[in-house]
Every structure is written in structure tokens, then in C-alpha cells.
Short mmCIF file of C-alpha atoms in Angstrom, two decimals:
data_model
loop_
_atom_site.label_atom_id
_atom_site.label_comp_id
_atom_site.label_asym_id
_atom_site.label_seq_id
_atom_site.Cartn_x
_atom_site.Cartn_y
_atom_site.Cartn_z
CA ALA G 128 0.00 0.00 0.00
CA GLN G 129 1.04 3.56 -0.59
CA SER G 130 0.98 6.45 1.87
CA VAL G 131 2.06 10.08 1.97
CA THR G 132 3.19 12.27 4.85
CA GLN G 133 3.29 16.02 4.51
CA LEU G 134 5.27 17.65 7.30
CA GLY G 135 3.70 20.84 8.56
CA SER G 136 0.04 21.65 8.13
CA HIS G 137 0.97 25.33 7.75
CA VAL G 138 4.09 26.98 6.34
CA SER G 139 4.63 30.74 6.47
CA VAL G 140 7.08 32.63 4.27
CA SER G 141 7.70 36.21 3.30
CA GLU G 142 7.23 37.36 -0.26
CA GLY G 143 10.45 36.70 -2.16
CA ALA G 144 11.64 33.96 0.21
CA LEU G 145 12.29 30.34 -0.65
CA VAL G 146 9.30 28.02 -0.49
CA LEU G 147 9.91 24.45 0.73
CA LEU G 148 6.99 22.06 1.27
CA ARG G 149 7.91 18.60 2.45
CA CYS G 150 6.49 15.30 1.26
CA ASN G 151 7.61 11.80 2.19
CA TYR G 152 6.03 8.73 0.72
CA SER G 153 5.86 5.03 1.38
CA SER G 154 5.53 2.56 -1.43
CA SER G 155 6.52 -1.05 -1.92
CA VAL G 156 6.94 -0.50 -5.66
CA PRO G 157 8.32 2.38 -7.72
CA PRO G 158 5.85 5.22 -7.26
CA TYR G 159 4.36 7.93 -9.38
CA LEU G 160 4.27 11.20 -7.45
CA PHE G 161 2.20 14.35 -7.87
CA TRP G 162 1.83 17.82 -6.37
CA TYR G 163 -1.49 19.61 -6.60
CA VAL G 164 -2.50 23.14 -5.52
CA GLN G 165 -5.92 24.16 -4.25
CA TYR G 166 -7.19 27.74 -3.97
CA PRO G 167 -10.13 28.47 -1.64
CA ASN G 168 -13.39 26.85 -2.69
CA GLN G 169 -11.88 25.41 -5.84
CA GLY G 170 -10.77 22.04 -7.06
CA LEU G 171 -7.21 20.79 -7.29
CA GLN G 172 -4.86 21.84 -10.06
CA LEU G 173 -1.85 19.75 -11.04
CA LEU G 174 1.47 21.51 -10.39
CA LEU G 175 3.85 18.75 -11.48
CA LYS G 176 4.32 14.99 -11.62
CA TYR G 177 7.10 12.44 -11.49
CA THR G 178 6.71 9.14 -13.28
CA THR G 179 10.07 7.93 -14.56
CA GLY G 180 13.28 9.44 -15.86
CA ALA G 181 14.71 12.75 -14.66
CA THR G 182 14.34 13.09 -10.91
CA LEU G 183 14.12 16.89 -10.93
CA VAL G 184 10.70 17.83 -12.21
CA LYS G 185 9.67 21.33 -13.19
CA GLY G 186 6.06 22.42 -12.98
CA ILE G 187 3.88 25.43 -13.47
CA ASN G 188 4.23 28.79 -11.71
CA GLY G 189 7.97 28.29 -11.09
CA PHE G 190 7.62 25.26 -8.81
CA GLU G 191 9.84 22.21 -8.97
CA ALA G 192 10.30 18.99 -7.02
CA GLU G 193 13.03 16.40 -6.75
CA PHE G 194 12.40 12.68 -6.40
CA LYS G 195 14.90 11.20 -3.94
CA LYS G 196 14.46 7.47 -3.72
CA SER G 197 17.01 7.01 -0.93
CA GLU G 198 15.11 9.50 1.24
CA THR G 199 11.62 8.51 -0.02
CA SER G 200 10.97 12.21 -0.49
CA PHE G 201 9.41 14.48 -3.10
CA HIS G 202 9.73 17.98 -1.65
CA LEU G 203 8.25 20.96 -3.49
CA THR G 204 10.30 24.14 -3.85
CA LYS G 205 10.09 27.59 -5.39
CA PRO G 206 13.01 30.03 -5.23
CA SER G 207 10.95 33.17 -4.60
CA ALA G 208 7.44 33.20 -3.14
CA HIS G 209 4.74 35.41 -4.57
CA MET G 210 1.57 36.52 -2.83
CA SER G 211 -0.44 34.54 -5.38
CA ASP G 212 1.23 31.32 -4.17
CA ALA G 213 -0.85 31.38 -0.99
CA ALA G 214 -2.94 28.22 -1.21
CA GLU G 215 -3.11 24.64 0.03
CA TYR G 216 -0.75 22.11 -1.49
CA PHE G 217 -1.27 18.36 -1.67
CA CYS G 218 1.25 15.65 -2.38
CA ALA G 219 -0.09 12.39 -3.82
CA VAL G 220 1.31 8.97 -4.71
CA SER G 221 0.20 6.06 -6.84
CA ARG G 222 1.84 2.84 -7.86
CA GLY G 223 3.86 3.18 -11.02
CA GLY G 224 3.52 1.08 -14.13
CA THR G 225 0.56 -0.15 -16.09
CA GLY G 226 -2.86 -0.94 -14.78
CA PHE G 227 -5.35 1.24 -12.97
CA GLN G 228 -4.06 2.67 -9.72
CA LYS G 229 -5.65 4.94 -7.16
CA LEU G 230 -4.12 8.15 -5.89
CA VAL G 231 -3.37 8.46 -2.19
CA PHE G 232 -3.23 12.05 -0.94
CA GLY G 233 -1.40 13.64 1.95
CA THR G 234 -3.29 15.82 4.41
CA GLY G 235 -2.11 19.02 2.77
CA THR G 236 0.06 22.00 3.67
CA ARG G 237 -1.33 25.51 3.71
CA LEU G 238 1.18 28.06 2.44
CA LEU G 239 0.86 31.56 3.88
CA VAL G 240 2.76 34.39 2.17
CA SER G 241 3.25 37.70 3.95
CA PRO G 242 4.27 40.98 2.31
CA ASP U 1433 -12.84 24.13 -23.31
CA GLY U 1434 -12.74 20.63 -21.87
CA GLY U 1435 -13.23 20.16 -18.18
CA ILE U 1436 -15.26 18.83 -15.30
CA THR U 1437 -18.46 20.50 -14.16
CA GLN U 1438 -19.85 19.94 -10.69
CA SER U 1439 -23.23 21.20 -9.63
CA PRO U 1440 -24.56 22.69 -7.52
CA LYS U 1441 -21.72 24.64 -5.92
CA TYR U 1442 -23.57 24.77 -2.59
CA LEU U 1443 -26.14 22.24 -1.37
CA PHE U 1444 -28.14 21.93 1.81
CA ARG U 1445 -29.61 18.72 3.14
CA LYS U 1446 -32.34 18.19 5.64
CA GLU U 1447 -32.24 15.37 8.14
CA GLY U 1448 -33.33 12.07 6.57
CA GLN U 1449 -33.02 13.37 3.03
CA ASN U 1450 -31.01 11.94 0.15
CA VAL U 1451 -29.23 14.44 -2.09
CA THR U 1452 -27.46 13.94 -5.41
CA LEU U 1453 -24.34 15.76 -6.53
CA SER U 1454 -23.75 16.06 -10.25
CA CYS U 1455 -20.44 15.54 -12.04
CA GLU U 1456 -20.07 15.83 -15.82
CA GLN U 1457 -16.86 15.70 -17.87
CA ASN U 1458 -16.18 16.38 -21.54
CA LEU U 1459 -12.55 15.22 -21.51
CA ASN U 1460 -13.41 11.78 -22.89
CA HIS U 1461 -11.84 10.23 -19.80
CA ASP U 1462 -12.59 6.63 -18.89
CA ALA U 1463 -12.05 6.89 -15.14
CA MET U 1464 -13.97 9.06 -12.71
CA TYR U 1465 -13.68 9.55 -8.94
CA TRP U 1466 -15.45 11.08 -5.98
CA TYR U 1467 -13.52 12.45 -3.00
CA ARG U 1468 -14.59 13.92 0.28
CA GLN U 1469 -12.48 16.73 1.76
CA ASP U 1470 -12.59 17.68 5.44
CA PRO U 1471 -10.32 20.24 7.09
CA GLY U 1472 -6.98 18.73 8.08
CA GLN U 1473 -7.77 15.33 6.56
CA GLY U 1474 -6.88 15.80 2.93
CA LEU U 1475 -8.89 13.98 0.28
CA ARG U 1476 -10.50 10.63 0.94
CA LEU U 1477 -11.78 8.43 -1.87
CA ILE U 1478 -15.50 7.59 -1.78
CA TYR U 1479 -16.10 5.73 -5.06
CA TYR U 1480 -14.37 5.37 -8.40
CA SER U 1481 -15.29 4.05 -11.82
CA GLN U 1482 -12.92 2.81 -14.48
CA ILE U 1483 -15.51 2.22 -17.21
CA VAL U 1484 -19.21 2.72 -17.87
CA ASN U 1485 -21.55 0.51 -15.82
CA ASP U 1486 -18.80 -0.41 -13.38
CA PHE U 1487 -17.66 1.21 -10.13
CA GLN U 1488 -15.83 0.28 -6.95
CA LYS U 1489 -15.96 1.40 -3.35
CA GLY U 1490 -13.20 3.61 -2.09
CA ASP U 1491 -12.06 4.07 1.48
CA ILE U 1492 -15.21 5.73 2.86
CA ALA U 1493 -18.15 4.44 0.76
CA GLU U 1494 -20.63 3.88 3.59
CA GLY U 1495 -23.65 6.16 3.27
CA TYR U 1496 -22.95 7.00 -0.37
CA SER U 1497 -24.03 5.56 -3.72
CA VAL U 1498 -23.06 6.21 -7.34
CA SER U 1499 -24.00 5.25 -10.87
CA ARG U 1500 -22.09 5.32 -14.16
CA GLU U 1501 -24.62 4.97 -16.97
CA LYS U 1502 -22.75 7.31 -19.31
CA LYS U 1503 -19.05 7.91 -19.82
CA GLU U 1504 -19.51 11.63 -19.22
CA SER U 1505 -21.49 11.43 -15.98
CA PHE U 1506 -20.80 10.09 -12.48
CA PRO U 1507 -23.41 11.35 -9.99
CA LEU U 1508 -22.97 10.83 -6.25
CA THR U 1509 -25.91 10.35 -3.89
CA VAL U 1510 -25.42 11.16 -0.24
CA THR U 1511 -27.98 9.04 1.55
CA SER U 1512 -29.62 9.56 4.92
CA ALA U 1513 -27.36 6.77 6.20
CA GLN U 1514 -24.39 9.14 6.01
CA LYS U 1515 -24.51 10.65 9.46
CA ASN U 1516 -21.89 13.31 8.98
CA PRO U 1517 -22.29 14.54 5.40
CA THR U 1518 -21.08 18.10 5.88
CA ALA U 1519 -17.97 18.38 3.70
CA PHE U 1520 -16.53 19.59 0.42
CA TYR U 1521 -17.02 17.01 -2.33
CA LEU U 1522 -14.69 16.84 -5.31
CA CYS U 1523 -15.14 14.93 -8.54
CA ALA U 1524 -12.19 14.01 -10.73
CA SER U 1525 -11.47 12.16 -13.95
CA SER U 1526 -8.44 10.68 -15.65
CA GLY U 1527 -7.55 9.19 -18.99
CA GLN U 1528 -4.97 6.46 -19.38
CA THR U 1529 -3.94 4.67 -16.24
CA ASN U 1530 -1.72 6.68 -13.93
CA GLN U 1531 -2.33 9.86 -15.84
CA PRO U 1532 -3.00 12.91 -13.63
CA GLN U 1533 -6.50 13.37 -12.37
CA HIS U 1534 -8.41 16.49 -13.38
CA PHE U 1535 -10.71 18.02 -10.78
CA GLY U 1536 -13.97 19.91 -10.77
CA ASP U 1537 -14.53 22.95 -8.56
CA GLY U 1538 -16.40 21.01 -5.91
CA THR U 1539 -19.76 21.02 -4.14
CA ARG U 1540 -20.04 22.15 -0.53
CA LEU U 1541 -22.72 20.20 1.31
CA SER U 1542 -24.17 21.44 4.58
CA ILE U 1543 -26.89 20.20 6.91
CA LEU U 1544 -29.92 22.35 7.71
#
């Protein structure tokens, strides 16, 4: 079975500061990993995904994440926070490979950006 | 533009009443999903469907029912057996296996 742990239910940064949101996963097989963003009263929007290949994945809005198998981590980063980045972020995992697989979500991290 | 439409955006349920949440997609996706979102708990899977006329229970199916008569539609009924239905409900769809899921904008259900 797969599981995801997001460390920190809330993260606060100043505008222009580095954003780091942590995600650790558990999977008995090579995983597929995803980061989604949710703005208030909206659905989830895909930021980026890792399936196979390059371990550093670039997404939308300047975000990127690095798959580190040895650390079972997939942390999300952005060099310089913008006010518009304030939202809730979800990490998710599924089993890799062929065949239908369900997504398992973390409990989310709310990013607060102050001027 | 292709996407997922959930309606209504806000819904109120009286005690003992069943209510149905609508989810329609025009992305030609085979798989569809229903999630429940509660503060601090992330998303929990209620039901999912891989093809028309077939669906499976997720992690919290008790008190809910679904149907999948058309590829485009996957309505969710919250029955009176669901004792704590107040939540934000999200519908999603995906194409080929392990492709990212696309989400609707959700329905917020409250109890009168």
C-alpha cells in the first residue's frame, strides 16, 4: 500500500523567500508522485508529476520537485514566493507502471505568504 | 474548453433526506472519482469508476451511492445513512492509467 506524509500543516514565508513544502512517501513499488494546488473553494490543479526518468521535475508557476528514492521524499520548492502562491498544497502517490491505480493524498500544507 | 463540471456549488440537506451531486466531464476520460475533503484530513476516496456501468468502493463508501450509466457522468448520492455529510465534495477524472486526475470545482454540502 502507498501512503504520503506532509510535514507541517501550515508553512509561512515572506514574499520573495524560498518556499519548501515537504512530502515523504511510502511505497513497496516504484511510485508515481504528484503535487497539486488548491485555492479556496476550488478544485485541485496539477502543479507537477514524477513518473520515470529525470528526478528533478519542473512544474507550473515556477515550482519544482526532486524525487529522492534514498530518502523517499518528493519535496516541493520555489526560489521566490509570490503573494499569489498562498494556497493549500497536496502531495499524492500512486503505484507506477501499467494498470489502474488509485491516488493516495497527503493531508495538505497551507502556504501563507506575507508581504 | 474541456473540463469537469460539478453542480450545484452549494447544497443543503435536511435530516433524513437523500441528495445527489452532479459531475459531468467532456474530456473523454474513462475513469472518474469522488472524493470527500474535510479540514486537516486531505482527500478521501469515496467511489471510483474505471468504465461505464462499473464502479468500486473507495475508502469511505458507507452512506454513499453512485452510478455510471454514461461515460460523461458520475453522480454521487449522499444518503440519509451518512450521518456526517457536511464536507466539500470533489469529482475528478483521468484518462490512461496513472495519468494525472483532473478536478472539478467542488460542491459544498451542509446540513440544515
